[in-house]
Structures are given as C-alpha cells and as structure tokens.
Coordinates of C-alpha atoms in Angstrom, one line a residue:
M1 CA 0.0 0.0 0.0
P2 CA 1.2 3.6 -0.6
A3 CA 1.9 6.0 2.2
V4 CA -1.4 7.8 2.9
F5 CA -1.9 10.7 5.3
F6 CA -5.4 12.0 6.1
F7 CA -5.8 15.0 8.4
L8 CA -9.0 15.6 10.4
V9 CA -9.2 19.1 12.1
D10 CA -11.6 20.2 14.8
V11 CA -13.2 23.6 13.9
S12 CA -15.8 23.7 16.6
M13 CA -16.3 27.0 18.5
E14 CA -13.9 26.2 21.4
A15 CA -11.2 24.8 19.1
V16 CA -11.3 28.1 17.1
Q17 CA -11.4 30.4 20.1
T18 CA -8.6 28.7 22.0
G19 CA -6.3 28.6 19.0
V20 CA -6.4 24.8 18.5
T21 CA -7.7 25.1 14.9
A22 CA -5.0 27.6 13.9
A23 CA -2.2 25.7 15.6
S24 CA -3.3 22.4 14.0
C25 CA -3.4 23.9 10.5
S26 CA -0.1 25.6 11.0
A27 CA 1.5 22.4 12.3
I28 CA 0.1 20.4 9.3
S29 CA 1.3 23.1 6.9
Q30 CA 4.8 23.0 8.2
A31 CA 5.0 19.2 8.7
I32 CA 3.8 18.1 5.2
A33 CA 7.0 19.4 3.7
D34 CA 8.6 16.3 5.2
L35 CA 6.0 13.7 4.1
P36 CA 7.9 10.4 3.4
G37 CA 7.1 7.9 0.6
G38 CA 8.1 9.7 -2.6
P39 CA 5.7 10.2 -5.6
R40 CA 3.3 7.5 -4.3
T41 CA 2.4 9.5 -1.2
M42 CA -1.3 10.5 -1.0
V43 CA -3.0 13.0 1.3
G44 CA -6.5 14.2 2.2
I45 CA -8.1 16.5 4.7
A46 CA -11.4 17.1 6.4
S47 CA -12.7 19.3 9.2
Y48 CA -15.6 18.9 11.6
D49 CA -17.9 20.5 14.1
S50 CA -21.5 19.3 14.3
T51 CA -21.1 18.3 10.6
I52 CA -18.2 17.0 8.6
H53 CA -16.5 18.9 5.8
F54 CA -14.5 17.1 3.1
Y55 CA -12.4 19.0 0.6
N56 CA -11.8 18.2 -3.1
L57 CA -8.1 18.7 -3.6
R58 CA -7.8 18.2 -7.4
R59 CA -5.4 20.8 -8.8
F60 CA -7.7 21.7 -11.8
L61 CA -10.0 23.5 -9.3
Q62 CA -9.1 27.1 -8.6
Q63 CA -9.7 26.5 -4.9
P64 CA -10.6 23.4 -2.9
L65 CA -14.3 22.6 -3.0
M66 CA -15.9 22.0 0.4
L67 CA -18.3 19.0 0.6
I68 CA -20.5 18.9 3.7
V69 CA -21.8 15.7 5.3
P70 CA -24.7 16.8 7.5
D71 CA -25.9 13.3 8.6
V72 CA -23.6 12.4 11.5
Q73 CA -25.7 9.4 12.6
D74 CA -25.3 7.5 9.3
V75 CA -22.1 8.9 7.8
Y76 CA -20.8 8.4 4.3
T77 CA -18.1 9.7 2.0
P78 CA -19.4 12.4 -0.5
L79 CA -16.9 11.4 -3.2
H80 CA -15.0 8.2 -4.0
T81 CA -12.3 10.0 -5.8
D82 CA -10.5 13.4 -5.4
I83 CA -10.7 13.4 -1.6
I84 CA -7.4 11.5 -1.2
V85 CA -5.0 12.5 -4.0
P86 CA -1.3 12.2 -4.8
F87 CA 0.6 14.8 -2.7
I88 CA 2.7 16.0 -5.7
E89 CA -0.6 17.0 -7.4
C90 CA -2.1 19.0 -4.6
H91 CA 0.8 20.4 -2.5
Q92 CA 0.0 24.0 -3.3
T93 CA -3.8 23.5 -3.1
L94 CA -3.4 21.9 0.4
Q95 CA -1.2 24.7 1.7
Q96 CA -3.7 27.3 0.5
L97 CA -6.6 25.4 2.2
L98 CA -4.7 25.1 5.5
G99 CA -4.1 28.8 5.5
N100 CA -7.8 29.4 4.8
I101 CA -9.5 27.0 7.3
P102 CA -8.9 29.2 10.4
T103 CA -10.4 32.2 8.6
I104 CA -13.4 30.2 7.2
F105 CA -14.4 29.1 10.6
E106 CA -13.2 32.2 12.7
N107 CA -16.8 33.1 13.6
N108 CA -18.0 29.6 14.1
L109 CA -20.6 29.4 16.9
I110 CA -21.2 25.7 16.7
A111 CA -20.1 24.2 20.0
E112 CA -20.9 20.5 19.2
S113 CA -18.3 18.0 18.0
S114 CA -19.0 15.0 15.8
L115 CA -15.5 13.5 16.3
I116 CA -16.5 9.8 16.2
A117 CA -18.7 10.3 13.1
A118 CA -15.9 12.3 11.4
M119 CA -13.3 9.6 12.1
K120 CA -15.6 6.9 10.6
A121 CA -16.4 9.0 7.5
S122 CA -12.6 9.7 7.0
C123 CA -11.8 6.0 7.4
L124 CA -14.5 5.2 4.9
A125 CA -12.7 7.5 2.4
M126 CA -9.4 5.7 3.3
K127 CA -10.8 2.2 3.1
P128 CA -9.6 1.5 -0.5
T129 CA -6.0 2.6 0.4
G130 CA -5.5 2.2 4.2
G131 CA -3.0 4.7 5.7
K132 CA -2.6 7.0 8.7
L133 CA -5.5 9.2 10.1
L134 CA -4.2 12.1 12.1
V135 CA -7.0 13.6 14.2
F136 CA -6.9 17.0 16.0
Q137 CA -9.5 17.3 18.7
S138 CA -10.5 19.8 21.3
V139 CA -13.8 19.0 23.0
L140 CA -15.9 16.0 24.1
P141 CA -17.7 14.2 21.1
S142 CA -21.3 15.4 21.7
V143 CA -23.3 14.6 18.5
G144 CA -23.5 11.9 16.0
I145 CA -22.6 8.2 16.1
G146 CA -20.6 7.2 19.1
S147 CA -21.1 10.5 21.0
F148 CA -21.1 10.6 24.8
S149 CA -21.6 12.9 27.7
S150 CA -19.2 13.8 30.5
R151 CA -18.6 11.0 33.0
E152 CA -15.9 12.7 35.1
A153 CA -18.3 14.1 37.7
E154 CA -19.4 10.5 38.6
G155 CA -16.0 9.7 39.9
K156 CA -15.7 13.1 41.8
T157 CA -18.9 12.8 43.9
N158 CA -16.9 11.9 47.0
V159 CA -13.6 10.2 47.8
S160 CA -15.1 6.8 48.6
S161 CA -17.3 6.5 45.6
G162 CA -14.5 7.9 43.4
E163 CA -12.2 5.2 44.7
K164 CA -14.7 2.4 44.0
E165 CA -15.9 3.7 40.6
A166 CA -12.7 5.2 39.2
D167 CA -11.9 1.9 37.3
K168 CA -15.2 2.1 35.6
L169 CA -14.4 5.7 34.4
L170 CA -11.2 4.3 32.9
Q171 CA -13.2 1.9 30.7
P172 CA -14.8 3.0 27.4
V173 CA -18.3 4.3 27.7
D174 CA -19.6 1.5 25.4
K175 CA -18.6 -1.0 22.7
T176 CA -19.2 1.3 19.7
L177 CA -15.7 2.6 19.4
K178 CA -14.1 -0.8 19.9
T179 CA -16.2 -2.3 17.1
M180 CA -15.4 0.7 14.9
A181 CA -11.7 0.4 15.7
I182 CA -11.6 -3.3 14.7
D183 CA -13.0 -2.3 11.3
F184 CA -10.3 0.4 10.9
A185 CA -7.7 -2.2 11.8
E186 CA -9.0 -4.5 9.1
W187 CA -8.9 -1.7 6.6
Q188 CA -5.2 -1.1 7.6
I189 CA -5.9 2.3 9.0
R190 CA -3.9 3.6 11.9
V191 CA -5.3 6.5 14.0
D192 CA -3.3 9.0 15.9
I193 CA -5.1 11.6 18.0
F194 CA -3.8 15.0 19.1
I195 CA -6.0 16.2 22.0
S196 CA -5.6 19.9 22.8
S197 CA -8.3 20.6 25.4
Q198 CA -9.3 22.9 28.3
T199 CA -11.8 20.4 29.7
Y200 CA -12.6 16.7 30.2
V201 CA -12.8 14.8 26.8
D202 CA -13.1 11.2 28.0
I203 CA -9.7 9.9 26.8
A204 CA -10.6 6.5 28.3
S205 CA -13.2 6.1 25.5
I206 CA -11.4 7.9 22.7
C207 CA -8.1 6.1 23.1
V208 CA -9.7 2.8 22.2
V209 CA -9.3 3.7 18.5
P210 CA -5.5 4.4 18.6
T211 CA -4.9 1.5 20.9
T212 CA -6.6 -1.0 18.6
T213 CA -5.0 0.4 15.4
G214 CA -1.4 0.7 16.6
G215 CA -1.7 4.5 17.0
Q216 CA -0.9 7.0 19.7
V217 CA -2.6 9.7 21.8
Y218 CA -1.0 13.1 22.3
Y219 CA -2.4 15.2 25.1
Y220 CA -2.0 19.0 25.7
Y221 CA -3.9 20.1 28.8
P222 CA -4.6 22.8 29.4
F223 CA -3.7 23.9 25.8
S224 CA -2.0 27.2 25.3
A225 CA -1.6 28.4 21.8
L226 CA 1.4 30.5 22.8
S227 CA 3.4 27.8 24.6
D228 CA 2.1 24.5 23.1
S229 CA 2.0 25.2 19.4
A230 CA 5.7 24.4 18.9
K231 CA 5.3 21.1 20.7
L232 CA 2.2 20.2 18.6
Y233 CA 4.2 20.9 15.4
N234 CA 7.2 19.0 16.6
D235 CA 5.1 16.0 17.7
L236 CA 3.4 15.9 14.4
R237 CA 6.6 16.3 12.4
W238 CA 8.2 13.4 14.3
N239 CA 5.1 11.3 14.0
I240 CA 5.2 11.7 10.2
G241 CA 8.9 11.4 9.7
R242 CA 10.1 8.7 12.2
P243 CA 11.0 5.2 11.0
Q244 CA 7.6 3.4 10.6
G245 CA 5.7 0.8 8.7
S246 CA 2.2 -0.2 7.9
E247 CA -0.1 -3.3 7.4
A248 CA 2.1 -5.3 9.8
I249 CA 1.7 -8.7 11.4
M250 CA 3.8 -9.9 14.3
R251 CA 4.3 -13.4 15.8
V252 CA 6.5 -14.5 18.7
R253 CA 7.7 -18.1 19.0
C254 CA 9.6 -19.8 21.8
S255 CA 11.3 -23.1 22.7
Q256 CA 9.4 -26.1 23.9
G257 CA 8.7 -25.8 27.6
L258 CA 7.6 -22.2 27.2
Q259 CA 4.6 -20.6 25.7
V260 CA 3.5 -17.1 24.9
Q261 CA 1.2 -16.0 27.7
E262 CA 0.2 -12.4 26.9
Y263 CA 1.0 -9.4 24.5
I264 CA 0.7 -5.9 25.9
G265 CA 0.7 -2.8 23.7
N266 CA -1.3 -1.1 20.9
F267 CA -2.5 -3.7 18.4
C268 CA -5.5 -5.7 17.1
K269 CA -5.6 -9.4 17.9
R270 CA -7.9 -11.6 15.9
V271 CA -6.1 -14.9 16.1
P272 CA -4.3 -16.5 19.0
T273 CA -0.9 -16.6 17.5
D274 CA -0.5 -13.3 15.7
I275 CA -1.1 -9.6 16.4
D276 CA -2.1 -7.1 13.7
L277 CA -0.5 -3.7 13.5
P278 CA -2.0 -1.3 10.9
G279 CA 0.8 1.0 12.0
I280 CA 4.2 0.3 13.7
D281 CA 6.9 2.9 14.4
S282 CA 10.3 3.2 16.2
D283 CA 8.7 4.5 19.4
K284 CA 6.3 1.7 20.1
T285 CA 7.0 -1.3 22.3
I286 CA 5.1 -4.6 22.4
M287 CA 5.7 -6.5 25.7
V288 CA 5.4 -10.3 25.6
T289 CA 5.2 -12.5 28.7
F290 CA 5.9 -16.2 28.7
K291 CA 4.6 -19.1 30.7
H292 CA 7.0 -21.8 31.9
D293 CA 5.2 -25.1 31.6
N294 CA 8.1 -27.6 31.6
K295 CA 11.5 -28.3 33.1
F296 CA 14.7 -27.2 31.5
Q297 CA 18.1 -29.0 31.7
E298 CA 21.0 -27.1 33.4
G299 CA 23.1 -25.5 30.7
A300 CA 20.5 -26.0 28.0
E301 CA 19.3 -23.0 25.9
C302 CA 15.9 -21.4 25.4
A303 CA 15.3 -19.8 22.1
F304 CA 12.9 -16.9 21.2
Q305 CA 12.0 -15.5 17.9
C306 CA 10.0 -12.4 16.9
A307 CA 9.0 -12.1 13.2
L308 CA 7.5 -8.8 11.9
L309 CA 6.1 -8.6 8.4
Y310 CA 5.4 -5.0 7.3
T311 CA 5.3 -2.5 4.5
T312 CA 7.7 0.5 4.4
V313 CA 6.5 4.0 3.6
Y314 CA 8.0 3.4 0.1
G315 CA 5.8 0.4 -0.5
Q316 CA 8.4 -2.3 0.0
R317 CA 7.2 -5.5 1.8
R318 CA 9.7 -6.6 4.3
I319 CA 10.1 -9.1 7.2
R320 CA 12.3 -8.4 10.2
V321 CA 13.3 -11.4 12.3
T322 CA 14.9 -11.1 15.8
N323 CA 16.3 -14.2 17.4
L324 CA 17.5 -14.6 21.0
S325 CA 19.0 -17.6 22.8
L326 CA 19.4 -17.6 26.6
Q327 CA 21.2 -20.2 28.8
C328 CA 19.2 -22.0 31.4
T329 CA 20.4 -22.1 35.0
S330 CA 19.1 -23.4 38.3
N331 CA 21.3 -21.0 40.2
L332 CA 19.2 -18.2 41.5
T333 CA 22.3 -16.1 42.3
N334 CA 23.1 -15.9 38.6
I335 CA 19.6 -14.6 37.9
F336 CA 19.9 -11.8 40.4
R337 CA 23.5 -10.9 39.4
T338 CA 22.5 -10.5 35.7
A339 CA 19.1 -8.9 36.4
D340 CA 18.1 -6.0 34.1
L341 CA 16.5 -3.4 36.4
D342 CA 15.0 -1.4 33.5
S343 CA 13.4 -4.4 31.9
Q344 CA 12.0 -5.7 35.2
F345 CA 10.6 -2.3 36.1
A346 CA 9.0 -2.0 32.6
I347 CA 7.1 -5.2 33.3
Y348 CA 5.9 -3.8 36.7
L349 CA 4.8 -0.6 35.0
K350 CA 3.0 -2.2 32.0
Q351 CA 1.2 -4.8 34.1
S352 CA 0.1 -2.2 36.6
A353 CA -1.2 0.0 33.8
N354 CA -3.2 -3.0 32.6
D355 CA -4.4 -3.8 36.1
I356 CA -5.7 -0.2 36.7
L357 CA -8.3 -0.8 34.1
I358 CA -9.9 -3.7 35.9
N359 CA -9.0 -3.4 39.6
P360 CA -9.4 -0.7 42.4
L361 CA -6.2 1.4 42.9
P362 CA -5.5 0.2 46.4
K363 CA -5.4 -3.4 45.1
V364 CA -3.0 -2.4 42.3
R365 CA -0.7 -0.5 44.7
E366 CA -0.6 -3.5 47.0
K367 CA 0.2 -5.9 44.1
V368 CA 3.1 -3.7 43.0
T369 CA 4.5 -3.5 46.5
N370 CA 4.2 -7.3 47.0
L371 CA 6.1 -7.9 43.7
C372 CA 9.0 -5.8 45.0
I373 CA 8.9 -7.5 48.5
N374 CA 8.7 -11.0 47.0
T375 CA 11.6 -10.4 44.7
L376 CA 13.8 -9.1 47.5
H377 CA 12.7 -11.8 49.8
S378 CA 13.7 -14.5 47.3
Y379 CA 17.2 -12.9 47.1
R380 CA 17.5 -12.7 50.9
K381 CA 16.3 -16.3 51.4
Y382 CA 18.2 -18.1 48.7
C383 CA 21.1 -15.9 47.6
S384 CA 22.3 -13.7 50.5
T385 CA 25.6 -14.7 52.2
V386 CA 25.4 -12.1 55.0
T387 CA 25.7 -13.4 58.5
S388 CA 22.4 -14.0 60.4
S389 CA 23.2 -11.3 63.0
A390 CA 23.5 -8.7 60.2
K391 CA 20.5 -10.0 58.3
S392 CA 18.1 -9.0 61.0
G393 CA 19.1 -5.4 61.2
Q394 CA 19.4 -4.3 57.6
L395 CA 17.7 -4.6 54.2
I396 CA 19.7 -6.8 51.9
L397 CA 19.5 -5.7 48.3
P398 CA 21.0 -7.4 45.2
E399 CA 23.4 -5.0 43.4
A400 CA 21.6 -5.1 40.1
L401 CA 18.2 -4.3 41.7
K402 CA 19.2 -2.0 44.5
L403 CA 17.0 0.8 43.1
L404 CA 14.0 -1.5 42.7
P405 CA 12.3 -0.2 46.0
L406 CA 12.8 3.4 44.9
Y407 CA 11.2 2.9 41.5
T408 CA 8.4 0.8 43.1
L409 CA 7.6 3.7 45.4
A410 CA 7.7 6.1 42.4
L411 CA 5.2 3.9 40.6
I412 CA 2.9 3.8 43.6
K413 CA 3.0 7.6 43.7
S414 CA 2.7 8.1 40.0
I415 CA -0.3 9.8 38.2
G416 CA -1.6 6.4 37.2
L417 CA -1.9 5.1 40.8
R418 CA -2.7 8.2 42.8
T419 CA -6.2 8.5 44.3
N420 CA -6.5 12.2 43.4
G421 CA -6.2 13.8 40.0
R422 CA -8.2 14.0 36.8
I423 CA -9.5 10.9 35.1
D424 CA -8.3 12.1 31.7
D425 CA -4.7 12.5 33.1
R426 CA -4.8 8.9 34.4
S427 CA -6.2 7.5 31.2
H428 CA -3.5 9.2 29.2
W429 CA -0.8 8.0 31.6
I430 CA -2.1 4.4 31.1
N431 CA -2.1 4.8 27.4
C432 CA 1.5 6.0 27.4
A433 CA 2.8 3.4 29.8
L434 CA 1.4 0.5 27.7
T435 CA 3.5 1.4 24.7
L436 CA 6.5 3.1 26.2
S437 CA 10.0 1.9 25.4
T438 CA 12.0 0.2 28.2
A439 CA 14.4 3.2 28.4
L440 CA 11.6 5.7 29.1
C441 CA 9.6 3.6 31.7
I442 CA 11.7 4.7 34.7
P443 CA 11.7 8.5 33.7
L444 CA 7.9 8.4 33.5
V445 CA 7.6 7.8 37.2
Y446 CA 11.0 8.9 38.5
P447 CA 11.9 12.1 36.5
R448 CA 15.3 13.6 36.1
M449 CA 16.0 16.7 38.2
I450 CA 18.8 19.1 37.5
A451 CA 20.0 22.3 39.2
I452 CA 20.0 25.1 36.7
H453 CA 21.3 28.0 38.8
N454 CA 24.8 26.6 39.1
L455 CA 25.3 25.4 35.5
A456 CA 27.9 28.1 34.9
S457 CA 30.3 26.1 37.2
M458 CA 29.6 22.8 35.4
E459 CA 32.5 21.0 33.8
D460 CA 33.1 21.6 30.1
G461 CA 32.3 18.6 27.9
L462 CA 29.2 17.6 30.0
I463 CA 26.0 18.5 28.2
I464 CA 23.7 17.2 31.0
P465 CA 25.0 17.5 34.6
S466 CA 24.5 15.0 37.3
T467 CA 21.0 14.6 38.5
L468 CA 19.6 15.2 42.0
P469 CA 17.5 12.8 44.2
L470 CA 13.8 13.7 44.1
S471 CA 13.6 15.1 47.6
S472 CA 12.8 18.6 48.8
E473 CA 16.1 18.4 50.8
H474 CA 17.9 19.1 47.5
V475 CA 15.6 22.0 46.5
T476 CA 16.6 25.4 47.9
N477 CA 14.7 28.7 47.9
N478 CA 17.5 30.5 46.0
G479 CA 17.7 27.9 43.2
I480 CA 16.2 27.1 39.8
Y481 CA 15.5 23.4 38.9
L482 CA 14.6 21.5 35.8
L483 CA 12.5 18.3 36.2
E484 CA 11.7 16.2 33.1
N485 CA 10.0 12.8 32.6
G486 CA 10.5 12.4 28.9
E487 CA 7.3 14.1 27.9
D488 CA 7.0 17.3 30.1
A489 CA 9.5 19.5 31.7
L490 CA 8.9 21.7 34.8
I491 CA 11.1 24.6 35.6
Y492 CA 10.8 25.5 39.3
V493 CA 11.9 28.9 40.5
G494 CA 12.5 29.6 44.2
N495 CA 11.5 32.9 45.9
S496 CA 15.1 34.1 46.6
V497 CA 16.9 33.5 43.3
D498 CA 19.8 35.9 42.6
V499 CA 18.8 38.8 40.4
E500 CA 21.7 38.1 38.0
I501 CA 20.6 34.5 37.5
L502 CA 17.0 35.6 36.8
Q503 CA 18.3 38.1 34.3
N504 CA 20.5 35.5 32.6
V505 CA 17.8 32.8 32.4
F506 CA 14.5 34.7 32.0
G507 CA 15.6 38.2 31.0
V508 CA 13.8 39.7 34.1
S509 CA 14.9 40.9 37.5
T510 CA 12.2 39.5 39.8
V511 CA 10.4 36.1 40.0
G512 CA 7.0 37.8 39.8
A513 CA 8.0 39.3 36.4
I514 CA 8.4 35.9 34.8
P515 CA 5.3 35.3 32.5
S516 CA 3.2 32.3 33.4
Q517 CA 2.9 31.4 29.7
F518 CA 6.6 30.6 29.7
M519 CA 8.7 30.2 26.6
L520 CA 12.4 29.4 26.8
K521 CA 14.6 31.9 25.1
Q522 CA 18.4 32.0 24.6
Y523 CA 20.2 35.1 25.8
D524 CA 23.7 36.1 25.2
N525 CA 25.3 34.6 28.3
E526 CA 26.9 31.2 29.3
L527 CA 24.1 30.2 31.7
S528 CA 21.3 30.6 29.2
K529 CA 23.3 28.8 26.5
K530 CA 24.0 25.8 28.7
L531 CA 20.3 25.6 29.7
N532 CA 19.2 25.6 26.1
D533 CA 21.8 23.0 25.3
I534 CA 20.5 20.8 28.1
V535 CA 16.9 21.1 26.9
N536 CA 17.8 20.4 23.3
E537 CA 19.9 17.4 24.3
I538 CA 17.0 15.9 26.4
R539 CA 14.6 16.5 23.5
R540 CA 17.0 14.6 21.2
Q541 CA 17.4 11.7 23.7
R542 CA 13.6 11.4 24.3
C543 CA 12.5 12.0 20.7
S544 CA 10.0 14.4 22.3
Y545 CA 9.9 18.2 22.2
L546 CA 9.2 18.5 25.9
R547 CA 6.4 20.7 27.1
L548 CA 8.0 23.4 29.3
R549 CA 5.9 24.6 32.3
L550 CA 6.9 27.3 34.8
C551 CA 6.5 26.5 38.5
K552 CA 6.7 29.1 41.3
K553 CA 6.9 28.5 45.0
G554 CA 3.6 29.3 46.8
D555 CA 1.1 28.8 43.9
P556 CA -0.5 25.6 42.4
S557 CA 2.3 25.2 39.9
G558 CA 4.7 24.9 42.8
M559 CA 2.6 22.2 44.3
L560 CA 2.7 20.4 41.0
F561 CA 6.5 20.4 41.1
F562 CA 6.7 19.1 44.6
S563 CA 4.2 16.3 43.8
Y564 CA 7.0 14.7 41.7
L565 CA 9.4 14.7 44.6
I566 CA 8.5 11.1 45.5
E567 CA 11.2 10.6 48.1
D568 CA 9.3 12.9 50.4
K569 CA 6.4 11.9 52.6
S570 CA 3.1 12.9 51.0
P571 CA -0.6 12.5 51.6
G572 CA -0.5 9.9 49.0
G573 CA 2.3 7.7 50.4
L574 CA 5.3 7.0 52.5
S575 CA 8.7 8.7 52.2
Y576 CA 11.5 6.6 50.7
V577 CA 13.0 5.9 54.1
E578 CA 9.6 4.8 55.5
F579 CA 9.0 2.6 52.4
L580 CA 12.4 0.9 52.9
V581 CA 11.5 0.2 56.5
H582 CA 8.1 -1.2 55.4
V583 CA 9.7 -3.5 52.8
H584 CA 12.3 -4.7 55.4
R585 CA 9.6 -5.5 57.9
Q586 CA 7.6 -7.5 55.4
I587 CA 10.7 -9.5 54.4
Q588 CA 11.5 -10.1 58.0
A589 CA 8.0 -11.4 58.6
K590 CA 8.3 -13.8 55.6
M591 CA 11.7 -15.0 56.9
D592 CA 10.2 -15.7 60.3
L593 CA 7.4 -17.9 59.0

C-alpha cells in the first residue's frame, strides 16, 4: 500500500477560540514538507464541528471545494475520488486550504463536536488505500454516532465512591468505538489523535481507536496556543517522519517448555498466534510475557523469535526477524547478578497499567508493593551470604536491583496510581505506559531533576550535569531546577533567586515578572546557552519536544512540582526511608514464617 496521510481538524467554537484550529493547521502546513514515501504518497483533509466537511483537492480546481456531510448518525463519503489524491498533485492547493480554514471558521458558533462520526467518515474514504489518520481534537464528542456525555463528575462525587468507581471511568463508555476500531484495523488504517483541550474529553473512550490500530494519543492540557503550538508541530513532524511501517503482522515463537502468555501494547488481535498492527513505528514497544510449563536442563538454551512482516513507507514489503537464545540455570544467584532493572521495572509498569483498568487502585498498589517484596525476599532467602546477625538489622538488596524499591515507590505515587487527580490524566498515563520503550519507563515515574542555577560552574564537555534525588532536601529557595519525565519539563523557581541568575535565564529581574505562559529563550550569556543545550539534548534523547511549564513557590504550579518529589512523605504515600522500613519488615515477617 502507498503512504497515505489524512488530516482531520476540529473547527468547533472552542477549538477556534482557544487557537487549536489555527495551531493544528499551522502544524500540518509545516509538517507536510517532510512527508515520506516519494511520488506515491497521498493526502486528504477534512474538518468537523456538528457536521463533517471534506475537501476536493484536485489541482484543476481554482480553490478546494468543500463537501459537507450533515448526517452524522449514518455517515458516508461524499466522493469516492478526489478526496485522497497524490501529494505531488495537490501540494499548493493543500497549503492554501490550510491557510484558509482558520479564517473560514473564525466566527463559528457551533459548540458541538461530531468527532467519532468524522473519524468513521474519514476512514470510509481511506478504506480502499489504508493509511494514517491524524486527528486534531479539542472537545468531548457530543453529537452523531458514538457521541457521549461527560462522566468525570461521577468519579468526583466523593472520595469513597471515586475510589470504587474510578476503574469504571477508565473503561470505554460502550462498545461502539471498539467495534469501529476493529473495522479500521481490518482496513489497515492507523489512527493518531492530538488532543488539545481545556476540559474533560473522556480519553478512556477515545483512546480505544489508537490503541486498537497501533496508533498514539498526544495530550496537551490545558492547551496554550502560545506555549504549546511548537510542541504540537514537533510531535506531528516526528510522528510523520520517524521510522515506521504499515499493514504489519507480528508473531513471537519460543522453545518447547515455554509458551507465549500475553501481549501488551497497541495492536489488534484476531487470532491466538499473531497480532495485527495497521501501523508500527520506532517509538512503540510490544511487551510479551511467557509461561513456563516444563522443566529445562541445566546449561541448555531457550530460544525466542520475533517475526514482523510489514510495508515500508516506500511500499516495500519486508520481514524483520529477531532471534534470542538464553542459557538456562538453576542457580538463582546468577539470575539476580545479571538482572536487568530497566526491563524488570518496565514489566511492573505495564502490568500495573493493565491492572488499573480492571482493579481498584489500592489493590494495584498492594500488588506492585508485593512484587517488590517477594523479589527481594527471594534474594534474601536463597542468595544472600550475609551473616544471620547482620541480616536481622538491615535490608539486603542485590546490586543489580538496589534501586527497585525506589522505583516501586515512584510507581505507587505516579499519576496512574494516585487516588486524586483527573480521570483524563490517568487515562493518558495508562495509554503512554502500555507502549513506552524500556528506556523511558523509569523516567515516566522517576523524573530527572537538574539544578540550573549553578550550570555556569559545570565541567566543560558535559551537556547534561549529574541529577539530584527527588527530595525537597535538595531544593533550595535560591535555586532554579529543571525536572523532566520524557514528555513534560517543569522549571521551578525559588523565591530568593539571585537577580543576575534571573536576568541571565529569563531576562527579568524579579520572580514575579516571569510570565506564566513561559517560553524558553536563549540570551547572550553562558548560563542561558547551557540551559538551552541541556533542553535540546534531552529532546534529542527522548524523541520528544518536551512541554516546558513554569512552577513558582507558593502557587498551584509549585505544588505540582513538589508532587513529583517522590522521596518525600506525602498525603498519597510514605517517604522513601519509610518505604524501605516497610519493605524490610515485610521481608522479616516472611523469613520468620
């Protein structure tokens, strides 16, 4: 199949007034310059409010012709040709249209959104070709097929009912979207959704479509046209340009004595042995767990094979085969000595994200804690060589997993497992966790914190300085700190920062003068240059533009910053020292049985 990119833009009243429509059109206009696939690449575009607007992009027209679909209960495609056309034929026409859409709808007073109907109509247009549907959304889908009303208040009635019912709010509102998503997957259509909102949009329901089609959800809340437009563009540019494939099928095989137990990630599964991926890219991870159902001989080997059949953006059909052979051992000490902390934690994270959808949060937190305790208990019982007198007084940790309790505590205190917070934030966190690469799993829950105010004294040759523990003990009132988790970055400013540092970093002389709609600029001084170098290097490492947010002591943004300092005691959990004591006591209790 050729590379097909179809753009679907929200032009409802709120999207226009908050700048989402203009930012989306601008991002598309810039990003299409890098569309891959060569002369076979095809594009299409539609917009929507309470109706759906397709555009005829054929170049013989003086300007694109708008075709309106008013029936959002029984949607259809107004034309079978000329809606999706070769990019080389319509480049200028599409650029002109993207410049005009914000003007055409600038006085739009229609508040309703027919998002689900618009997605179905767009996919009907794409059915003959397959491809990638890129959706820009701002408000809750309120009219047409698959529409729904706000459910967030149900989980906010009171703490006790919120705790019991929260898992229901993390499930799709009904089966309509799942059925539709399976159809999209069969048509080899991948859906990516860019949500730029000011209010609740029910991500739990909407994300079913990207999850089933191998797509992705991007979330900008609360959206600011000033500070978030650059991230929206860069996210779209990377989404389009990164290494990727389409119409893929993947199968994992293993040696006798093992069997595949479960796949976790974004895909469609119609047969027991294979998973279907209408889209696959370099940022997505599929986790596979295995069940051990037979004995292995000491020194024998277990073999694993992953085969992925896919089509490149240039239309080449390829197969990628990855083989792995591991030696079997009955010596548990060898297992702990060679343990991979990042991989083990990635399993904890993804299984927890799956569990949140079906179990109450206290049960999920308890399960995560017990996984950590049982792992360390096994090491203490079967591998530790410390004398019995020393064992009773200290927590014995294997060298490779010495940070496992810290990351377990970070997971328990994460957005996904906290009792407070918005349902949409938790839904998005779950969606990210299920597809995140192993390298990004730990930063998601245990961000990187760097002191900015003393960068001028940093050694030359180091782009990113050493990081600080996530504890308020390391945050001073005269400092500036950068905290990033791979997706967002918070810049915290204390109340007593030196005037010269403020001038060098922000171009102002007082903390109060720093605008809340913060944009990082580079000034002509060493400190500002080093800060910009750090941010750019992190963006390169993470393949994410990083959404920068300013946090000040004494206001809600400062509270947000301190909520990430997971080594401190908080209303939502123990301090790191208290958690270590708890883990130690639980291990002791198990040893005494």
